[in-house]
Amino acid sequence: MDTELGLDSTLWIRSRRHRAVLTGWNFNWTEVDKTNRNKKTIWVPVSEVVGVEEGRVQILPHKLVEDTDKDFTVFYVQRCNRSGSSGVLWRLGQTQFTCPSRVLRDQWIKHLRAALKTHSPLRPNRLLVFINPFGGKKQGQQIYHTCVAPLFELAGISSHVVVTHRPNQARDYLLKKDLTGFDGVVCVGGDGMFSEILHGVIGRTQQKAGLCENDPSATLQSCHLHIGIIPAGSTDCVCYATVGVIDPVTSALHIIIGDSQPLDVSAVHHPSSPVHYSVSLVGYGFYGDVLVQSEKHRWMGPLRYDYSGTIVYLSNRSYAGIVQYLPADPLLSSPRDKTRCLAGCNVCARSTERTFPHFVDSLCGSHKNKFSSHSEGEWVSIKGRFRCVSLTCMSSSCPKSPLGLSPSAHLADGTGDLILVRDTDPLSFLKFLYRHTNSEDQFDLPFVEVHRVKAFRFLLSSEDEEKYRGVDSLGVNTQIRACTMEPVCASGSQQHLVEDDLEKKSPSLLVCGLCCRKTPAVSVWNCDGEILPYTEILCRVHGQLVRLYARGIEDQTTIQDGTRERGL
């Protein structure tokens, strides 16, 4: 039966009779036994139908087509739990239907494809894909061509693929090339490649809007280009924290159906450097030292982080400084409230932190006077020695740390979680680090505190600044500018300027390990895996600045299997 809403007819699946119904947002089929009693109904939301093909078709691992007059194949999202992950694994489900006639077969194909266009308006039609062939286990190209490209072809998505061969190639491409016609950008790589694309997308948006992204008081324009992540790196923290699994097929299916997850972004400002962006970690002290040490051992692959962490831990360092932060509204949420940011998060949905009423005035005065602490109003100041200082805009979970740096952090509430670990004995600090690998509360320690903030800055005291003027954490003269930079203008983006300082420095200048005679006075910042070789920074959280092809981590307790089944 053909109706305005869809179709309702008898079809066969493996010689078993079913009643198939397409109405509104749902497509379902029910097995009917010989006495016309319904046995089981399988429901698939139209928004999660990937594609419809004529005949009997198989896509993965290889495409096989058996062209028959009365058959059609429906491909859809199928869910299953994966042990050891925080999210839900998606697989490509498929069901082959046999119709009584070719006319009815063509009707079903026509109506299903029309329903996809009607009920999935955010699905991408054309994507710009960047592949990092050197990230992780160097399998980026293989992952894309074997797992992702066939799915894009099935969904009718065209793609332009760029294989990168140098640092910042993806960022420069996004800043300079014409992107007309592209609905989104896909990153096939790790967190480093994602960071490049993040900087390129944000920088391009601010250029077009006539905004100066280096101005910490500027409210940045939200980006319309979505970003998709196909995990192929060493850690894939951003993918894990926004999807819950590290799986190329799952991520590809999120891209195909046009899922849209807003994401907060931290902007890190320093007077002599263009702005840097972070979504997972801005870390000083332990996290900065580990990154510096790991750069010496890139040949070790992902194992370099474990090795470098051990070396830095044994160094037993702490650093003096002043942390100032602007607290978020404690009535909205707290980093200790034991909630998790899951798909459809109410905290993110009702957040009012997108705008900052008197935050801009405070920033204007403070940043222009080299982060001076006059007229702060709500700013809170803490002085001391710290093992590490870190800010994260998400849980920053990963397979080695299932709950992450801050388990109750939210993806899109316009805030970040500021974690301060004061100087303590090595055994206590080891306990703090170890708790990241299990379910124990890493904040339930006397030397650890966490605050939900809208902004923070890190300063040296006047005596420390005078004592260490001109020398950064690794003994490198800070008169060497971190970036080749023109004067910051009142409008327009400076993100296109090439950050060449770290590329030109000898690696030996960036390493200060156990062999140093003297413990360094100051550390560096780890900004999502990039070294920022200076100490004093101002960091502001921009709420929902970018959007990912994701929906947040799905709650495993609400998932029974790949589709919804109902016995009747």
Coordinates of C-alpha atoms in Angstrom, one line a residue:
M1 CA 0.0 0.0 0.0
D2 CA 1.4 3.4 -1.0
T3 CA 0.5 6.3 1.3
E4 CA 1.6 10.0 1.5
L5 CA 3.7 9.1 4.5
G6 CA 5.4 6.0 3.0
L7 CA 4.8 2.4 2.2
D8 CA 3.2 -0.6 3.9
S9 CA 3.5 -4.0 2.1
T10 CA 4.5 -7.6 2.4
L11 CA 8.1 -8.4 1.7
W12 CA 10.3 -11.5 2.2
I13 CA 13.6 -11.8 4.0
R14 CA 15.4 -15.2 3.4
S15 CA 12.0 -16.7 2.3
R16 CA 10.3 -15.5 5.5
R17 CA 7.3 -13.3 5.2
H18 CA 7.5 -9.8 6.8
R19 CA 5.3 -6.8 7.0
A20 CA 7.4 -3.7 6.1
V21 CA 6.3 -0.2 7.0
L22 CA 7.8 3.1 6.2
T23 CA 6.0 5.9 8.1
G24 CA 7.4 9.4 8.9
W25 CA 10.7 9.0 10.8
N26 CA 10.8 5.2 11.1
F27 CA 11.3 2.1 8.9
N28 CA 10.3 -1.2 10.5
W29 CA 9.6 -4.8 9.5
T30 CA 7.8 -7.5 11.4
E31 CA 8.1 -11.2 10.8
V32 CA 4.7 -12.8 10.3
D33 CA 4.2 -16.5 10.9
K34 CA 1.9 -18.9 9.0
T35 CA -1.1 -18.0 11.2
N36 CA -0.5 -14.2 10.5
R37 CA 0.7 -13.6 14.0
N38 CA 3.5 -11.0 14.5
K39 CA 6.7 -12.4 16.0
K40 CA 9.3 -9.7 16.2
T41 CA 9.6 -6.1 15.0
I42 CA 12.9 -4.4 14.1
W43 CA 12.9 -0.6 14.0
V44 CA 15.4 1.6 12.2
P45 CA 15.1 5.4 12.4
V46 CA 15.2 6.8 8.8
S47 CA 17.9 9.2 10.0
E48 CA 20.2 6.1 10.6
V49 CA 19.6 4.5 7.2
V50 CA 22.9 4.7 5.4
G51 CA 21.9 3.8 1.9
V52 CA 19.5 1.8 -0.3
E53 CA 20.8 -0.3 -3.3
E54 CA 19.1 -2.4 -6.0
G55 CA 19.7 -6.1 -5.9
R56 CA 21.6 -8.1 -3.3
V57 CA 24.6 -6.1 -2.3
Q58 CA 27.5 -6.4 0.2
I59 CA 29.8 -3.5 0.9
L60 CA 32.4 -4.6 3.5
P61 CA 35.0 -6.0 3.3
H62 CA 34.5 -6.0 -0.5
K63 CA 31.7 -4.8 -2.6
L64 CA 29.7 -7.6 -4.2
V65 CA 26.5 -7.1 -6.2
E66 CA 24.0 -9.6 -7.4
D67 CA 21.6 -7.8 -9.7
T68 CA 18.1 -9.1 -9.3
D69 CA 14.8 -7.6 -10.5
K70 CA 12.8 -8.0 -7.2
D71 CA 15.4 -7.5 -4.5
F72 CA 16.8 -4.4 -2.7
T73 CA 19.2 -4.0 0.2
V74 CA 18.9 -1.5 3.0
F75 CA 22.1 -0.5 4.9
Y76 CA 21.7 1.1 8.3
V77 CA 23.5 1.7 11.6
Q78 CA 23.7 -1.3 13.9
R79 CA 24.9 -0.9 17.5
C80 CA 26.8 -3.3 19.7
N81 CA 28.7 -2.9 23.0
R82 CA 32.4 -3.3 23.0
S83 CA 34.1 -4.5 26.2
G84 CA 36.5 -2.0 27.7
S85 CA 35.2 1.1 25.9
S86 CA 33.0 3.9 27.3
G87 CA 30.8 4.2 24.2
V88 CA 28.8 2.1 21.7
L89 CA 30.4 0.5 18.6
W90 CA 28.5 1.1 15.4
R91 CA 28.5 -1.4 12.5
L92 CA 27.0 -1.4 9.1
G93 CA 23.9 -3.5 9.3
Q94 CA 22.2 -4.7 6.2
T95 CA 19.0 -6.5 5.3
Q96 CA 18.0 -7.8 1.8
F97 CA 14.3 -7.6 0.9
T98 CA 12.5 -9.5 -1.8
C99 CA 9.4 -7.9 -3.3
P100 CA 6.5 -9.6 -5.2
S101 CA 7.3 -7.4 -8.3
R102 CA 9.9 -5.1 -9.7
V103 CA 7.4 -2.2 -9.6
L104 CA 7.0 -2.6 -5.9
R105 CA 10.8 -2.9 -5.5
D106 CA 11.3 0.4 -7.3
Q107 CA 8.7 2.0 -5.1
W108 CA 10.5 1.0 -2.0
I109 CA 13.8 2.3 -3.3
K110 CA 12.3 5.6 -4.3
H111 CA 10.4 6.2 -1.0
L112 CA 13.3 5.3 1.2
R113 CA 15.7 7.6 -0.7
A114 CA 13.2 10.4 -0.6
A115 CA 12.8 9.8 3.2
L116 CA 16.5 10.1 3.7
K117 CA 16.6 13.6 2.0
T118 CA 13.6 14.7 4.0
H119 CA 14.5 13.6 7.4
S120 CA 18.4 13.9 7.3
P121 CA 19.0 17.5 6.1
L122 CA 22.4 17.7 7.8
R123 CA 23.9 14.8 5.8
P124 CA 27.1 15.9 4.0
N125 CA 27.2 15.6 0.2
R126 CA 30.8 16.6 -0.4
L127 CA 33.7 16.3 2.0
L128 CA 37.3 17.5 2.1
V129 CA 39.4 14.7 3.5
F130 CA 43.0 15.1 4.9
I131 CA 45.0 12.0 5.5
N132 CA 48.1 11.9 7.7
P133 CA 50.2 9.0 6.4
F134 CA 52.7 9.3 9.2
G135 CA 50.5 9.3 12.3
G136 CA 50.2 6.4 14.7
K137 CA 51.0 3.1 13.0
K138 CA 51.2 4.9 9.6
Q139 CA 48.0 3.2 8.4
G140 CA 45.9 6.3 7.7
Q141 CA 45.6 5.7 3.9
Q142 CA 44.8 2.0 4.3
I143 CA 42.2 2.8 6.9
Y144 CA 40.5 5.3 4.7
H145 CA 40.5 3.4 1.5
T146 CA 39.4 0.0 3.0
C147 CA 37.0 1.1 5.8
V148 CA 35.8 4.6 5.1
A149 CA 35.7 5.3 1.3
P150 CA 33.3 2.4 0.5
L151 CA 30.9 3.7 3.1
F152 CA 31.1 7.2 1.7
E153 CA 30.4 5.8 -1.8
L154 CA 27.4 3.9 -0.5
A155 CA 25.9 7.0 1.0
G156 CA 26.5 9.0 -2.1
I157 CA 29.1 11.3 -0.6
S158 CA 31.8 12.7 -2.9
S159 CA 35.2 13.5 -1.4
H160 CA 38.3 15.3 -2.3
V161 CA 41.3 13.6 -0.6
V162 CA 44.6 15.4 0.3
V163 CA 47.4 13.3 1.7
T164 CA 49.6 15.6 3.8
H165 CA 53.4 15.5 3.6
R166 CA 54.5 18.3 5.9
P167 CA 53.4 19.9 9.2
N168 CA 50.6 22.4 9.0
Q169 CA 49.8 21.5 5.4
A170 CA 46.1 20.9 6.2
R171 CA 45.9 24.1 8.2
D172 CA 47.4 26.2 5.4
Y173 CA 45.1 24.5 2.8
L174 CA 42.0 25.4 4.9
L175 CA 43.2 29.0 5.3
K176 CA 44.1 29.7 1.6
K177 CA 42.0 27.5 -0.7
D178 CA 38.5 27.9 -2.0
L179 CA 36.2 25.6 0.0
T180 CA 33.0 26.4 -1.9
G181 CA 30.8 23.3 -2.1
F182 CA 32.3 21.4 0.9
D183 CA 30.0 20.5 3.7
G184 CA 32.7 19.5 6.1
V185 CA 36.3 18.5 6.7
V186 CA 37.4 15.0 7.6
C187 CA 40.6 14.3 9.5
V188 CA 42.2 10.8 9.0
G189 CA 44.9 10.8 11.7
G190 CA 45.5 11.5 15.3
D191 CA 45.1 14.5 17.7
G192 CA 47.9 16.4 16.0
M193 CA 46.1 16.3 12.6
F194 CA 42.9 17.3 14.3
S195 CA 44.6 20.3 15.9
E196 CA 45.8 21.4 12.5
I197 CA 42.3 21.2 11.0
L198 CA 40.9 22.9 14.1
H199 CA 43.2 25.9 13.7
G200 CA 42.5 26.1 10.0
V201 CA 38.7 26.0 10.3
I202 CA 38.6 28.5 13.2
G203 CA 41.2 30.8 11.5
R204 CA 39.3 30.8 8.2
T205 CA 36.0 31.6 9.9
Q206 CA 37.5 34.5 11.8
Q207 CA 39.2 35.9 8.6
K208 CA 35.8 35.8 6.8
A209 CA 34.1 37.5 9.7
G210 CA 36.8 40.2 10.0
L211 CA 37.7 39.3 13.5
C212 CA 41.2 39.3 15.1
E213 CA 41.5 36.0 16.8
N214 CA 44.6 37.1 18.6
D215 CA 42.5 39.6 20.6
P216 CA 41.5 37.7 23.8
S217 CA 38.5 40.0 24.3
A218 CA 37.0 39.1 20.9
T219 CA 34.0 36.8 20.8
L220 CA 34.9 34.4 18.0
Q221 CA 32.5 33.4 15.3
S222 CA 31.1 29.9 15.4
C223 CA 32.3 27.7 12.5
H224 CA 29.8 26.4 10.0
L225 CA 32.1 23.7 8.5
H226 CA 31.7 20.5 10.5
I227 CA 34.8 18.4 11.4
G228 CA 34.8 14.6 11.2
I229 CA 37.5 12.4 12.8
I230 CA 38.6 9.1 11.5
P231 CA 40.9 7.8 14.2
A232 CA 44.4 6.7 12.9
G233 CA 46.8 8.2 15.4
S234 CA 48.7 7.3 18.6
T235 CA 46.1 8.4 21.2
D236 CA 43.0 9.7 19.4
C237 CA 41.8 11.3 22.6
V238 CA 39.4 13.7 20.9
C239 CA 37.7 10.9 19.1
Y240 CA 37.4 8.8 22.2
A241 CA 36.1 11.6 24.3
T242 CA 33.4 12.6 21.8
V243 CA 32.3 9.1 20.5
G244 CA 33.4 6.7 23.2
V245 CA 35.2 4.3 20.9
I246 CA 38.2 4.4 18.7
D247 CA 36.9 2.8 15.6
P248 CA 37.0 4.1 12.0
V249 CA 33.7 2.5 10.9
T250 CA 31.8 4.0 13.9
S251 CA 33.3 7.4 13.1
A252 CA 32.5 7.1 9.4
L253 CA 28.9 6.3 10.1
H254 CA 28.5 9.3 12.4
I255 CA 29.8 11.5 9.5
I256 CA 27.5 9.9 7.0
I257 CA 24.3 10.4 8.9
G258 CA 25.2 14.0 9.7
D259 CA 25.5 13.9 13.4
S260 CA 26.3 17.3 14.9
Q261 CA 28.1 17.8 18.3
P262 CA 29.0 21.3 19.4
L263 CA 32.4 21.6 21.1
D264 CA 34.0 24.2 23.3
V265 CA 37.4 25.4 22.4
S266 CA 40.1 27.0 24.6
A267 CA 42.0 29.9 23.1
V268 CA 45.6 30.3 24.5
H269 CA 47.0 33.8 24.2
H270 CA 50.5 35.1 24.7
P271 CA 51.7 38.6 23.7
S272 CA 54.4 37.5 21.3
S273 CA 52.6 34.6 19.7
P274 CA 49.6 33.9 17.5
V275 CA 46.7 32.3 19.3
H276 CA 46.7 28.6 19.8
Y277 CA 43.5 26.4 20.3
S278 CA 42.9 23.4 22.5
V279 CA 40.0 21.1 23.2
S280 CA 41.6 18.4 25.3
L281 CA 44.6 19.7 27.3
V282 CA 46.4 22.8 28.1
G283 CA 49.0 21.5 30.6
Y284 CA 52.0 23.0 32.4
G285 CA 54.6 21.3 34.5
F286 CA 54.4 17.5 34.3
Y287 CA 52.4 17.5 31.1
G288 CA 54.6 20.0 29.4
D289 CA 57.8 18.3 30.5
V290 CA 56.5 14.9 29.2
L291 CA 55.8 16.4 25.8
V292 CA 59.3 18.0 25.6
Q293 CA 60.9 14.7 26.6
S294 CA 58.8 12.7 24.1
E295 CA 60.0 14.8 21.2
K296 CA 63.4 13.3 21.7
H297 CA 62.1 9.8 21.3
R298 CA 59.6 10.0 18.4
W299 CA 61.2 6.9 16.9
M300 CA 59.6 4.9 19.7
G301 CA 56.1 5.6 18.5
P302 CA 53.3 5.7 21.1
L303 CA 55.6 4.1 23.6
R304 CA 57.5 7.3 23.9
Y305 CA 54.8 8.8 26.1
D306 CA 55.1 6.0 28.7
Y307 CA 58.9 6.2 28.7
S308 CA 58.9 10.0 28.9
G309 CA 56.3 10.0 31.6
T310 CA 58.6 7.8 33.7
I311 CA 61.6 10.0 33.1
V312 CA 59.8 13.2 34.1
Y313 CA 58.2 11.5 37.1
L314 CA 61.6 10.5 38.4
S315 CA 62.8 14.1 37.9
N316 CA 60.5 15.1 40.7
R317 CA 59.9 18.7 39.5
S318 CA 57.5 21.4 40.7
Y319 CA 57.2 25.0 39.5
A320 CA 56.3 28.2 41.2
G321 CA 53.5 30.4 39.8
I322 CA 50.3 32.3 40.2
V323 CA 47.1 30.9 38.8
Q324 CA 44.2 33.2 38.3
Y325 CA 40.8 32.0 37.1
L326 CA 37.3 33.3 36.4
P327 CA 34.9 30.7 37.9
A328 CA 31.8 29.5 36.1
D329 CA 28.4 29.5 37.7
P330 CA 28.5 26.7 40.3
L331 CA 24.7 26.3 40.2
L332 CA 24.8 25.0 36.6
S333 CA 27.3 22.2 37.1
S334 CA 30.4 21.1 39.1
P335 CA 33.5 19.1 38.2
R336 CA 32.8 17.0 41.3
D337 CA 29.1 16.3 40.7
K338 CA 29.7 12.7 39.3
T339 CA 27.7 13.4 36.1
R340 CA 28.9 12.3 32.7
C341 CA 28.5 14.3 29.5
L342 CA 26.6 11.8 27.3
A343 CA 24.7 12.1 24.0
G344 CA 21.8 14.6 24.5
C345 CA 23.5 16.1 27.6
N346 CA 21.1 18.4 29.5
V347 CA 23.9 20.5 31.0
C348 CA 25.2 21.4 27.6
A349 CA 21.7 22.0 26.2
R350 CA 20.7 24.5 28.8
S351 CA 24.1 26.2 29.3
T352 CA 24.1 29.9 29.4
E353 CA 27.9 30.2 29.4
R354 CA 28.0 30.8 25.6
T355 CA 28.3 34.6 26.3
F356 CA 30.3 36.3 29.0
P357 CA 28.6 39.5 30.2
H358 CA 31.5 41.3 32.1
F359 CA 34.2 38.8 31.1
V360 CA 35.3 40.9 28.1
D361 CA 35.9 44.0 30.1
S362 CA 38.2 42.2 32.5
L363 CA 40.1 40.6 29.7
C364 CA 40.6 43.9 27.8
G365 CA 42.4 45.5 30.7
S366 CA 44.4 42.5 31.8
H367 CA 45.8 41.3 28.5
K368 CA 46.9 44.7 27.2
N369 CA 48.9 45.2 30.4
K370 CA 50.7 41.9 30.0
F371 CA 48.2 40.0 32.1
S372 CA 48.2 42.4 34.9
S373 CA 45.9 41.6 37.8
H374 CA 44.1 44.9 38.2
S375 CA 40.3 45.3 38.2
E376 CA 39.6 41.6 38.0
G377 CA 36.3 41.6 39.9
E378 CA 35.5 37.9 40.0
W379 CA 38.9 36.6 39.3
V380 CA 40.3 34.2 42.0
S381 CA 44.1 34.1 42.6
I382 CA 46.2 31.1 43.9
K383 CA 49.9 31.3 44.4
G384 CA 52.2 28.3 45.1
R385 CA 54.3 25.6 43.7
F386 CA 52.6 23.1 41.4
R387 CA 53.4 19.7 40.0
C388 CA 51.1 20.4 37.2
V389 CA 48.4 22.9 36.1
S390 CA 46.0 21.8 33.4
L391 CA 42.8 22.9 31.7
T392 CA 40.5 20.6 29.7
C393 CA 37.2 21.3 27.9
M394 CA 36.3 17.6 27.8
S395 CA 36.8 14.5 29.9
S396 CA 40.0 13.8 27.8
S397 CA 39.4 10.1 28.3
C398 CA 41.3 7.5 26.3
P399 CA 41.7 3.7 26.5
K400 CA 44.5 4.1 29.1
S401 CA 42.5 6.5 31.1
P402 CA 38.8 5.5 30.6
L403 CA 37.4 8.4 32.7
G404 CA 40.0 10.9 31.7
L405 CA 41.5 14.0 33.3
S406 CA 38.1 15.3 34.4
P407 CA 35.4 12.7 34.3
S408 CA 32.5 15.2 34.7
A409 CA 33.7 17.7 32.2
H410 CA 31.2 18.7 29.5
L411 CA 31.8 19.1 25.7
A412 CA 29.6 22.1 25.1
D413 CA 28.7 24.0 28.2
G414 CA 31.1 26.9 27.6
T415 CA 33.5 26.0 30.5
G416 CA 36.7 24.2 31.2
D417 CA 37.9 22.3 34.2
L418 CA 41.1 23.8 35.8
I419 CA 43.1 21.1 37.7
L420 CA 45.8 22.2 40.1
V421 CA 48.2 19.7 41.6
R422 CA 50.3 21.3 44.3
D423 CA 53.8 20.2 45.1
T424 CA 53.8 17.0 47.1
D425 CA 55.9 13.9 47.7
P426 CA 56.6 11.6 44.8
L427 CA 54.5 8.7 46.2
S428 CA 51.4 10.9 46.6
F429 CA 51.9 12.3 43.0
L430 CA 52.2 8.7 41.7
K431 CA 48.9 7.9 43.5
F432 CA 47.3 10.9 41.6
L433 CA 48.6 9.7 38.3
Y434 CA 47.6 6.1 38.9
R435 CA 44.0 7.1 39.7
H436 CA 43.6 8.2 36.1
T437 CA 43.8 4.5 35.1
N438 CA 41.0 3.3 37.3
S439 CA 37.6 4.5 38.7
E440 CA 39.0 6.1 41.9
D441 CA 38.5 9.9 42.3
Q442 CA 41.7 11.6 41.4
F443 CA 40.4 14.8 42.9
D444 CA 39.9 13.3 46.3
L445 CA 43.5 14.1 47.4
P446 CA 44.5 16.9 49.8
F447 CA 47.0 18.4 47.3
V448 CA 44.6 18.4 44.3
E449 CA 41.9 20.9 43.5
V450 CA 39.6 21.4 40.5
H451 CA 37.6 24.4 39.4
R452 CA 35.1 24.9 36.6
V453 CA 36.1 28.1 34.9
K454 CA 35.5 30.4 32.0
A455 CA 39.1 31.6 31.7
F456 CA 42.4 31.4 33.6
R457 CA 45.8 32.8 33.3
F458 CA 49.2 31.7 34.6
L459 CA 51.7 34.2 35.9
L460 CA 55.1 34.3 37.5
S461 CA 55.4 36.4 40.7
S462 CA 57.4 39.6 40.3
E463 CA 60.4 38.2 42.0
D464 CA 60.4 35.0 39.9
E465 CA 59.8 37.0 36.7
E466 CA 62.8 39.3 37.5
K467 CA 64.9 36.3 38.4
Y468 CA 64.2 34.3 35.3
R469 CA 63.7 37.2 32.8
G470 CA 64.9 36.2 29.4
V471 CA 65.1 32.5 30.1
D472 CA 62.4 30.0 29.4
S473 CA 61.9 26.6 31.1
L474 CA 64.6 24.8 29.1
G475 CA 67.3 27.4 29.2
V476 CA 66.4 28.9 25.8
N477 CA 66.5 32.7 25.5
T478 CA 63.0 33.9 25.2
Q479 CA 64.1 36.7 23.0
I480 CA 63.9 34.1 20.2
R481 CA 60.3 34.7 19.3
A482 CA 58.0 31.7 19.3
C483 CA 56.5 32.8 16.0
T484 CA 57.4 35.1 13.2
M485 CA 54.6 37.6 13.7
E486 CA 53.4 40.9 12.2
P487 CA 51.8 43.4 14.6
V488 CA 48.3 42.2 15.6
C489 CA 45.7 44.1 13.7
A490 CA 42.3 45.3 14.8
S491 CA 40.6 42.9 12.4
G492 CA 41.6 39.9 10.4
S493 CA 43.3 36.7 11.3
Q494 CA 47.0 36.1 11.9
Q495 CA 46.7 32.4 12.1
H496 CA 48.2 32.0 8.6
L497 CA 51.6 33.1 9.8
V498 CA 54.0 30.3 9.9
E499 CA 55.1 29.1 13.3
D500 CA 58.7 28.2 12.5
D501 CA 60.5 28.6 15.7
L502 CA 60.1 25.0 16.9
E503 CA 60.9 23.7 13.4
K504 CA 64.2 25.7 13.3
K505 CA 65.4 24.9 16.8
S506 CA 67.7 22.0 17.3
P507 CA 65.9 19.2 19.2
S508 CA 68.7 19.3 21.8
L509 CA 67.5 22.8 22.8
L510 CA 64.1 21.3 23.7
V511 CA 65.3 18.5 26.0
C512 CA 66.1 18.9 29.6
G513 CA 66.1 15.5 31.2
L514 CA 67.7 13.8 34.2
C515 CA 71.1 14.8 32.9
C516 CA 70.6 18.5 33.7
R517 CA 72.7 19.8 36.5
K518 CA 70.0 22.2 37.6
T519 CA 66.3 21.7 37.8
P520 CA 64.6 24.2 35.3
A521 CA 63.0 27.1 36.9
V522 CA 59.9 27.1 34.7
S523 CA 58.2 24.6 32.4
V524 CA 56.4 24.9 29.0
W525 CA 52.8 24.4 28.0
N526 CA 51.5 21.3 26.3
C527 CA 48.7 22.6 24.1
D528 CA 47.0 19.5 22.6
G529 CA 50.4 17.9 21.9
E530 CA 52.1 21.1 20.7
I531 CA 54.9 22.7 22.7
L532 CA 54.3 26.4 23.6
P533 CA 57.8 27.5 24.8
Y534 CA 56.7 30.3 27.2
T535 CA 55.3 30.5 30.7
E536 CA 52.7 33.2 31.1
I537 CA 49.5 32.7 29.2
L538 CA 45.9 33.7 29.2
C539 CA 43.4 31.0 28.3
R540 CA 39.7 31.7 27.4
V541 CA 37.0 29.1 26.7
H542 CA 34.8 29.8 23.7
G543 CA 31.5 28.0 24.0
Q544 CA 30.4 25.8 21.1
L545 CA 32.9 27.3 18.7
V546 CA 33.1 24.3 16.4
R547 CA 30.9 21.3 15.5
L548 CA 32.0 17.7 15.0
Y549 CA 30.3 14.9 13.1
A550 CA 29.5 13.1 16.4
R551 CA 26.7 13.0 19.0
G552 CA 28.6 12.5 22.2
I553 CA 29.0 9.2 24.0
E554 CA 25.9 7.0 23.9
D555 CA 24.8 5.5 27.2
Q556 CA 25.5 1.7 26.9
T557 CA 22.7 0.9 29.4
T558 CA 20.1 2.1 26.8
I559 CA 21.5 0.1 24.0
Q560 CA 20.2 -3.5 23.6
D561 CA 21.6 -4.3 20.2
G562 CA 22.1 -2.8 16.8
T563 CA 18.5 -2.0 16.2
R564 CA 15.5 -1.7 18.3
E565 CA 13.7 -5.0 18.6
R566 CA 10.2 -5.6 20.0
G567 CA 8.5 -8.9 20.5
L568 CA 4.8 -8.8 19.9

